[in-house]
Amino acid sequence: MTERIGRRPIAHDLALELSAAAMDFPLPPDQRARLDAHLEVCAGCRRTAGALDADARALARVVSTGAPSARPLLALIDAASVRPRRRTGRALTLVAAAVLLLAMVTGAMLGGALNTIRRPFGLEPFGVMWTQMAGPATLDALLPGSSLATVAALPLPGAPLIAGGSRAADAALWMSRDERTWQLVDDPDLGRGRIEAIAASGGRIVAVGASVDPDGLPAGRIWESADGRSWDMVAVPAMRSIAAVAVTPSLVVVAGVPRSFRDAPLWLSIDGGAWQAWDPGTMSRATVTGLAVGGPGFVAVGYDDRGGRAWTSSDGRTWTSAEPAGFERGRLVAVAATPAGLVAVGWTTDDAERTTPTAWISSDGSSWTRTHLDASVRDGRLAAVAPSPYGIVAVGGATDGSAAWVSDDGRTWQRLDTAPASDVPTLAAVGIHGEHVIVAGTGHDGPAIWSGRRP
């Protein structure tokens, strides 16, 4: 069904996409007028758009007070783009958990000097010294809307660090070889949008995220590079967003939110060849949020309307769903291969809609064991996980600010006390650089990067 504005009709799906895009980017006057006219006459879309806006405003109060942007592009894309089973005259179902997931990606600057991990059962505290490596001025990212979403060490000589996110409305990448001196990558092919994830293997570096197409609608983007400084962009209009990437020397897999349930949830590039859509048939109506090289070959995590989901693949083409036990009311948002096995992180939601930071561990990706990191944490959520010289590190946030945990086995976790950090919403990314743990996020003044080490 469509509503007609003059001679130009606007569909319900388009109205919701425009509502989502308008929360991050101003709409052209013509599109703004068409959207307003549609919402005026369509009660279903008006209710859904209102619910989306209310959730985003509530998250802004809980997750971030005064941050440049509490609603990154990908949060809006996922929140407003849940694929319907059938149109029945009602508006698209709004999955609020998608907003929660990707509002976390706004990140937060980790502050303070010496923080300690609270070890349970009377164990001695585990000390980590955090040093700010880069702030908004260092990153030339004082513009409103600038944020960080991912950080990684590249497999290049000198192991440079690369961080990705957005600088105002543009996709942005920063590189450093010493953790202290950061250079904004100057490449016009990055364009407008936001980078959500980066992965590399050998001489191939792949970043993924989303942008806005000429019609003002969100669209998936893939950026490729051999050196981290010069990038080629691949538009993926069949995807609303791309949130995850895994890279091997012979295969790259990316995943995210297709434009419709008829579109493939995965895109593959084999031996450096052109990108091709790929539908394994086991991910329909699911949102894939994390990918890693691990398990039998690859592992993916995400969620659908039943709760958390996980899949494994030996070749990137055939994907098998994991056993559902332990995923009830869960949202899996990131996954990593660690010495202790596969570890996925996210949160679970109780009957009162409170969230608890949660980890899942698996030896093979087929069956998973769930662990609540800290039931005392109010509305805690995890955003990223990585193995480190000190153990498995998971980062995220809660209503009392940013948070991090460390575990030797993925089952028993000790919380890093981030109390010295003031006004910090959440941490968005964690990576490893030599003996240092690198965390990144966005504070009130803009994005920042910190390095942690044993004192």
Coordinates of C-alpha atoms in Angstrom, one line a residue:
M1 CA 0.0 0.0 0.0
T2 CA 1.2 3.5 -0.7
E3 CA 0.0 7.0 0.1
R4 CA 0.1 9.5 -2.8
I5 CA 1.6 13.0 -2.3
G6 CA 0.5 14.9 -5.3
R7 CA 1.7 12.7 -8.1
R8 CA 4.5 11.1 -6.1
P9 CA 3.5 8.1 -4.0
I10 CA 5.5 7.1 -1.0
A11 CA 5.4 3.5 0.3
H12 CA 5.2 2.5 4.0
D13 CA 8.7 0.9 3.9
L14 CA 10.1 4.1 2.3
A15 CA 8.4 6.2 5.0
L16 CA 10.1 4.2 7.8
E17 CA 13.5 4.3 6.0
L18 CA 13.2 8.1 5.7
S19 CA 12.2 8.4 9.3
A20 CA 15.3 6.4 10.3
A21 CA 17.7 8.3 8.0
A22 CA 16.3 11.7 9.2
M23 CA 17.5 11.0 12.7
D24 CA 21.1 11.1 11.6
F25 CA 21.1 13.2 8.4
P26 CA 18.8 16.1 7.4
L27 CA 16.4 15.1 4.6
P28 CA 16.2 17.1 1.4
P29 CA 13.1 19.4 1.6
D30 CA 11.2 17.3 -1.0
Q31 CA 11.7 14.1 1.0
R32 CA 11.0 15.8 4.3
A33 CA 7.7 17.1 2.9
R34 CA 6.7 13.7 1.5
L35 CA 7.5 11.9 4.8
D36 CA 5.6 14.4 6.9
A37 CA 2.6 14.1 4.5
H38 CA 2.7 10.3 4.8
L39 CA 2.9 10.3 8.6
E40 CA 0.0 12.7 8.7
V41 CA -2.3 10.2 7.0
C42 CA -0.8 6.9 8.0
A43 CA -1.4 6.0 11.7
G44 CA 0.6 2.8 11.6
C45 CA 3.8 4.4 10.3
R46 CA 3.3 7.3 12.6
R47 CA 3.2 5.0 15.6
T48 CA 6.3 3.1 14.5
A49 CA 8.3 6.3 13.8
G50 CA 7.2 7.6 17.2
A51 CA 8.3 4.5 18.9
L52 CA 11.7 4.6 17.2
D53 CA 12.2 8.2 18.2
A54 CA 11.1 7.5 21.8
D55 CA 13.5 4.5 22.1
A56 CA 16.4 6.6 20.7
R57 CA 15.6 9.5 23.1
A58 CA 15.4 7.0 26.1
L59 CA 18.7 5.5 25.1
A60 CA 20.3 8.9 24.8
R61 CA 19.4 9.5 28.5
V62 CA 20.6 6.1 29.6
V63 CA 23.6 5.5 27.5
S64 CA 24.9 9.0 26.7
T65 CA 24.4 12.4 28.2
G66 CA 25.6 15.1 25.8
A67 CA 27.5 12.8 23.4
P68 CA 27.8 14.2 19.9
S69 CA 25.6 11.5 18.5
A70 CA 23.7 8.9 20.5
R71 CA 22.1 7.5 17.3
P72 CA 24.7 6.3 14.8
L73 CA 23.6 5.6 11.3
L74 CA 23.7 1.9 11.7
A75 CA 21.4 2.0 14.8
L76 CA 18.8 3.7 12.8
I77 CA 19.1 1.5 9.9
D78 CA 18.7 -1.7 11.9
A79 CA 16.0 -0.3 14.1
A80 CA 13.8 0.8 11.2
S81 CA 14.6 -2.0 8.8
V82 CA 13.5 -5.2 10.4
R83 CA 12.2 -7.2 7.5
P84 CA 8.5 -8.0 7.7
R85 CA 7.1 -11.5 7.2
R86 CA 4.1 -10.0 5.3
R87 CA 2.5 -6.7 5.0
T88 CA -0.8 -6.8 6.8
G89 CA -1.7 -3.2 6.7
R90 CA 0.2 -2.5 9.9
A91 CA 3.5 -0.7 10.2
L92 CA 6.8 -2.7 10.3
T93 CA 7.6 -4.3 13.6
L94 CA 10.1 -2.2 15.5
V95 CA 12.8 -4.3 17.2
A96 CA 13.9 -2.1 20.1
A97 CA 16.9 -4.4 20.8
A98 CA 18.4 -3.3 17.5
V99 CA 18.4 0.3 18.7
L100 CA 20.0 -0.8 22.0
L101 CA 22.6 -2.8 20.2
L102 CA 23.8 -0.1 17.9
A103 CA 23.3 2.9 20.2
M104 CA 26.1 1.2 22.1
V105 CA 28.3 1.7 19.0
T106 CA 28.3 5.4 19.7
G107 CA 31.1 4.4 22.2
A108 CA 32.6 6.4 25.0
M109 CA 36.0 7.7 26.0
L110 CA 37.6 5.6 28.8
G111 CA 39.1 8.0 31.4
G112 CA 41.0 7.6 34.6
A113 CA 44.6 6.5 35.3
L114 CA 44.9 3.3 37.3
N115 CA 41.8 1.1 37.2
T116 CA 41.5 -2.3 38.8
I117 CA 39.6 -5.5 38.0
R118 CA 37.5 -6.6 40.9
R119 CA 38.4 -10.2 41.4
P120 CA 35.7 -12.3 43.2
F121 CA 36.3 -14.6 46.1
G122 CA 38.9 -12.4 47.7
L123 CA 41.5 -12.6 45.0
E124 CA 44.0 -9.7 44.6
P125 CA 43.0 -6.9 42.2
F126 CA 44.4 -7.1 38.7
G127 CA 45.8 -3.8 37.8
V128 CA 45.7 -2.1 34.4
M129 CA 47.2 1.3 33.7
W130 CA 45.2 3.2 31.1
T131 CA 46.7 6.1 29.1
Q132 CA 44.9 8.2 26.6
M133 CA 46.6 7.9 23.2
A134 CA 44.3 10.2 21.2
G135 CA 41.5 12.6 21.8
P136 CA 39.1 14.5 19.6
A137 CA 41.7 17.2 18.8
T138 CA 44.4 14.6 18.0
L139 CA 42.0 12.8 15.7
D140 CA 40.8 16.1 14.2
A141 CA 37.3 15.0 15.1
L142 CA 35.9 17.9 17.1
L143 CA 33.0 18.1 14.7
P144 CA 29.5 17.1 16.0
G145 CA 28.6 13.5 15.1
S146 CA 32.2 12.2 15.1
S147 CA 32.6 8.8 16.7
L148 CA 34.6 5.6 16.8
A149 CA 33.2 2.1 16.3
T150 CA 36.2 -0.2 15.7
V151 CA 39.9 -0.5 16.2
A152 CA 42.4 -3.2 15.0
A153 CA 46.1 -3.9 14.3
L154 CA 46.8 -4.4 10.6
P155 CA 49.0 -7.3 9.4
L156 CA 51.5 -5.0 7.8
P157 CA 55.2 -4.2 8.6
G158 CA 55.3 -2.4 11.9
A159 CA 51.7 -3.6 12.7
P160 CA 50.0 -0.2 12.4
L161 CA 46.8 0.5 14.3
I162 CA 43.7 1.5 12.4
A163 CA 40.5 2.9 13.9
G164 CA 37.2 3.5 12.1
G165 CA 34.0 5.3 12.6
S166 CA 32.7 8.7 11.4
R167 CA 33.8 12.3 11.3
A168 CA 30.7 14.3 11.2
A169 CA 28.7 12.8 8.4
D170 CA 31.7 11.2 6.6
A171 CA 33.1 7.7 7.0
A172 CA 36.5 8.0 8.7
L173 CA 39.6 6.0 9.3
W174 CA 42.7 6.9 11.4
M175 CA 46.1 5.2 11.4
S176 CA 49.0 5.1 13.9
R177 CA 52.2 3.2 14.2
D178 CA 53.1 4.3 17.7
E179 CA 49.6 4.6 19.4
R180 CA 50.2 8.3 20.0
T181 CA 50.5 9.9 16.6
W182 CA 47.3 9.4 14.6
Q183 CA 46.7 10.5 11.0
L184 CA 43.2 10.9 9.4
V185 CA 43.1 8.9 6.2
D186 CA 42.5 11.3 3.4
D187 CA 40.6 9.4 0.6
P188 CA 37.5 10.7 -1.2
D189 CA 36.3 7.2 -1.7
L190 CA 35.5 6.9 2.0
G191 CA 32.6 9.3 1.3
R192 CA 29.6 10.0 3.5
G193 CA 28.6 7.4 6.0
R194 CA 30.1 5.4 8.9
I195 CA 32.5 2.5 9.2
E196 CA 31.4 -0.2 11.6
A197 CA 34.0 -3.0 11.4
I198 CA 37.4 -3.7 10.0
A199 CA 39.2 -7.0 9.3
A200 CA 42.4 -8.0 7.5
S201 CA 44.4 -10.9 6.3
G202 CA 47.7 -10.9 4.4
G203 CA 47.6 -7.9 2.2
R204 CA 43.9 -7.4 2.1
I205 CA 42.1 -4.9 4.4
V206 CA 38.3 -4.7 4.4
A207 CA 36.1 -2.2 6.2
V208 CA 32.3 -2.3 6.2
G209 CA 29.5 0.0 7.2
A210 CA 26.8 2.1 5.7
S211 CA 26.2 5.3 3.8
V212 CA 23.3 7.3 2.3
D213 CA 22.5 6.7 -1.3
P214 CA 21.4 9.5 -3.7
D215 CA 17.8 9.1 -2.7
G216 CA 18.7 9.7 1.0
L217 CA 18.3 6.1 2.0
P218 CA 20.8 4.0 4.0
A219 CA 22.8 1.6 1.9
G220 CA 25.6 -0.9 2.6
R221 CA 29.2 -0.1 1.8
I222 CA 32.4 -2.1 1.5
W223 CA 35.8 -0.4 1.4
E224 CA 39.0 -2.3 0.4
S225 CA 42.7 -1.5 0.7
A226 CA 46.1 -3.0 0.5
D227 CA 47.9 -0.4 2.7
G228 CA 45.2 1.2 4.8
R229 CA 45.7 4.6 3.1
S230 CA 44.2 4.2 -0.3
W231 CA 40.7 2.7 -0.5
D232 CA 38.2 1.5 -3.1
M233 CA 34.5 1.7 -2.3
V234 CA 32.0 -0.9 -3.3
A235 CA 28.3 0.1 -3.0
V236 CA 25.9 -2.7 -2.0
P237 CA 22.4 -1.2 -2.6
A238 CA 20.8 -4.6 -1.8
M239 CA 21.9 -4.1 1.9
R240 CA 20.7 -1.5 4.2
S241 CA 23.8 -1.8 6.3
I242 CA 26.9 -4.0 6.7
A243 CA 27.9 -4.6 10.3
A244 CA 30.4 -7.5 10.2
V245 CA 33.4 -8.8 8.2
A246 CA 35.7 -11.8 8.3
V247 CA 38.8 -12.1 6.1
T248 CA 41.1 -15.0 5.1
P249 CA 43.7 -15.0 2.3
S250 CA 41.2 -16.7 -0.1
L251 CA 37.8 -15.5 1.1
V252 CA 36.1 -12.4 2.6
V253 CA 32.6 -12.7 4.1
V254 CA 30.5 -9.6 5.1
A255 CA 27.1 -9.6 6.7
G256 CA 24.4 -7.2 7.8
V257 CA 20.8 -6.2 7.1
P258 CA 19.4 -6.9 3.6
R259 CA 17.0 -4.4 2.0
S260 CA 14.2 -7.0 2.0
F261 CA 13.8 -10.7 3.1
R262 CA 14.3 -11.6 -0.6
D263 CA 17.9 -10.3 -0.5
A264 CA 20.9 -12.3 0.6
P265 CA 22.2 -11.6 4.1
L266 CA 25.9 -12.4 3.1
W267 CA 28.2 -11.1 0.4
L268 CA 31.4 -13.0 -0.6
S269 CA 34.6 -12.1 -2.4
I270 CA 36.5 -15.2 -3.4
D271 CA 40.3 -15.0 -4.1
G272 CA 40.0 -11.3 -4.5
G273 CA 37.3 -11.5 -7.1
A274 CA 34.1 -9.4 -7.5
W275 CA 31.6 -9.4 -4.7
Q276 CA 28.6 -11.7 -5.0
A277 CA 25.4 -12.0 -2.9
W278 CA 25.1 -15.2 -1.0
D279 CA 22.1 -16.7 0.8
P280 CA 22.9 -19.9 2.7
G281 CA 19.2 -20.4 3.5
T282 CA 19.8 -20.6 7.3
M283 CA 19.9 -16.9 8.1
S284 CA 16.5 -15.8 6.9
R285 CA 14.9 -13.0 8.9
A286 CA 18.0 -12.8 11.2
T287 CA 20.3 -9.9 11.7
V288 CA 24.0 -10.9 11.6
T289 CA 26.1 -8.6 13.8
G290 CA 29.4 -10.4 14.3
L291 CA 31.8 -12.5 12.2
A292 CA 35.1 -14.1 13.0
V293 CA 37.5 -16.6 11.6
G294 CA 37.3 -19.5 14.0
G295 CA 35.5 -22.8 14.9
P296 CA 35.4 -25.0 11.8
G297 CA 36.4 -22.0 9.6
F298 CA 34.0 -19.1 10.2
V299 CA 31.5 -18.3 13.0
A300 CA 28.7 -15.7 12.8
V301 CA 26.5 -14.4 15.6
G302 CA 23.4 -12.2 15.7
Y303 CA 19.7 -12.4 16.6
D304 CA 16.2 -12.8 15.3
D305 CA 12.7 -12.5 16.9
R306 CA 13.4 -15.6 19.0
G307 CA 16.6 -14.4 20.6
G308 CA 20.3 -14.8 20.0
R309 CA 21.6 -16.8 17.0
A310 CA 24.9 -18.3 16.0
W311 CA 26.1 -20.1 12.8
T312 CA 29.3 -21.9 11.7
S313 CA 30.7 -22.6 8.3
S314 CA 33.8 -24.5 7.0
D315 CA 33.9 -22.7 3.7
G316 CA 31.9 -19.4 4.1
R317 CA 29.1 -20.8 1.8
T318 CA 27.3 -23.4 3.8
W319 CA 26.2 -22.2 7.2
T320 CA 24.8 -24.4 10.0
S321 CA 22.7 -23.0 12.8
A322 CA 23.9 -23.6 16.3
E323 CA 21.7 -25.2 19.0
P324 CA 19.3 -22.6 20.3
A325 CA 19.7 -23.6 24.0
G326 CA 21.1 -20.7 26.0
F327 CA 20.2 -18.0 23.5
E328 CA 16.7 -17.2 24.8
R329 CA 16.2 -13.5 25.2
G330 CA 19.7 -12.9 24.2
R331 CA 21.4 -10.5 21.7
L332 CA 24.8 -11.6 20.5
V333 CA 26.6 -8.7 19.0
A334 CA 30.3 -9.7 18.6
V335 CA 32.4 -12.8 18.5
A336 CA 36.1 -13.7 18.7
A337 CA 38.3 -16.8 18.5
T338 CA 40.3 -17.1 21.7
P339 CA 42.7 -19.6 23.3
A340 CA 39.7 -20.7 25.5
G341 CA 37.4 -21.2 22.5
L342 CA 34.9 -19.1 20.7
V343 CA 33.5 -16.3 22.8
A344 CA 30.5 -14.2 21.9
V345 CA 29.2 -11.2 23.9
G346 CA 26.1 -9.1 24.1
W347 CA 23.3 -9.1 26.7
T348 CA 20.1 -10.8 27.8
T349 CA 16.9 -9.1 28.7
D350 CA 14.6 -10.0 31.6
D351 CA 10.8 -9.7 31.9
A352 CA 11.2 -6.1 33.2
E353 CA 13.3 -5.2 30.1
R354 CA 16.4 -4.9 32.1
T355 CA 19.6 -6.0 30.4
T356 CA 22.5 -8.0 31.8
P357 CA 26.0 -8.2 30.2
T358 CA 26.3 -11.7 28.9
A359 CA 29.0 -13.9 27.3
W360 CA 28.6 -17.2 25.5
I361 CA 31.4 -19.7 25.0
S362 CA 31.8 -22.6 22.6
S363 CA 34.5 -25.1 21.7
D364 CA 33.2 -25.7 18.1
G365 CA 30.4 -23.1 17.5
S366 CA 27.7 -25.8 17.5
S367 CA 26.6 -25.6 21.2
W368 CA 27.1 -22.6 23.5
T369 CA 27.2 -22.1 27.2
R370 CA 25.9 -18.8 28.6
T371 CA 27.4 -16.8 31.4
H372 CA 26.1 -13.6 33.0
L373 CA 29.2 -11.5 33.7
D374 CA 27.7 -9.4 36.5
A375 CA 24.1 -9.6 37.5
S376 CA 24.5 -6.6 39.8
V377 CA 25.2 -4.3 36.8
R378 CA 22.1 -2.2 35.9
D379 CA 21.3 -2.3 32.2
G380 CA 24.7 -3.6 31.2
R381 CA 25.5 -4.4 27.6
L382 CA 28.6 -5.6 25.9
A383 CA 29.7 -4.3 22.5
A384 CA 33.1 -6.0 21.6
V385 CA 35.4 -8.8 22.6
A386 CA 39.0 -9.7 21.9
P387 CA 41.8 -12.0 23.2
S388 CA 44.6 -10.1 24.9
P389 CA 47.9 -10.9 26.7
Y390 CA 45.9 -10.6 30.0
G391 CA 43.0 -12.8 29.0
I392 CA 39.8 -12.3 27.1
V393 CA 38.6 -8.7 27.2
A394 CA 35.0 -7.6 26.7
V395 CA 33.9 -4.0 26.7
G396 CA 30.6 -2.2 26.8
G397 CA 28.7 0.0 29.3
A398 CA 25.9 0.3 31.8
T399 CA 23.9 3.2 33.3
D400 CA 26.8 3.9 35.7
G401 CA 29.2 4.3 32.7
S402 CA 31.7 2.4 30.6
A403 CA 32.7 -1.1 31.7
A404 CA 35.1 -3.8 30.8
W405 CA 35.7 -7.4 32.0
V406 CA 38.5 -9.9 31.7
S407 CA 38.3 -13.6 31.8
D408 CA 40.8 -16.5 31.5
D409 CA 38.2 -19.0 30.2
G410 CA 35.1 -17.1 29.1
R411 CA 33.2 -18.4 32.1
T412 CA 34.5 -16.5 35.1
W413 CA 34.8 -12.8 34.6
Q414 CA 36.3 -9.9 36.6
R415 CA 35.0 -6.4 36.1
L416 CA 37.4 -3.6 35.4
D417 CA 36.5 -0.7 37.6
T418 CA 36.0 2.4 35.4
A419 CA 34.8 4.6 38.2
P420 CA 37.6 7.2 37.7
A421 CA 36.1 7.9 34.3
S422 CA 33.5 10.6 34.5
D423 CA 30.5 11.0 32.3
V424 CA 31.4 8.0 30.1
P425 CA 28.5 6.2 28.4
T426 CA 30.1 3.0 27.0
L427 CA 33.1 1.5 25.3
A428 CA 32.6 0.5 21.6
A429 CA 35.7 -1.3 20.5
V430 CA 38.6 -3.3 21.8
G431 CA 41.8 -4.5 20.0
I432 CA 45.2 -5.7 20.8
H433 CA 48.5 -4.0 19.8
G434 CA 51.5 -6.0 21.0
E435 CA 51.3 -6.2 24.8
H436 CA 48.7 -3.4 25.0
V437 CA 44.9 -3.5 25.1
I438 CA 43.4 -0.7 22.9
V439 CA 39.9 0.5 23.6
A440 CA 38.0 3.2 21.7
G441 CA 34.8 5.1 22.0
T442 CA 33.2 8.5 22.0
G443 CA 33.0 10.9 24.9
H444 CA 31.2 14.2 25.3
D445 CA 33.9 16.0 23.2
G446 CA 34.3 13.4 20.5
P447 CA 36.1 10.1 19.8
A448 CA 39.1 8.9 21.8
I449 CA 41.5 6.0 22.0
W450 CA 43.2 4.6 25.1
S451 CA 45.9 2.0 25.7
G452 CA 46.0 -0.3 28.6
R453 CA 48.9 -2.2 30.1
R454 CA 50.0 -3.9 33.3
P455 CA 51.7 -1.4 35.6

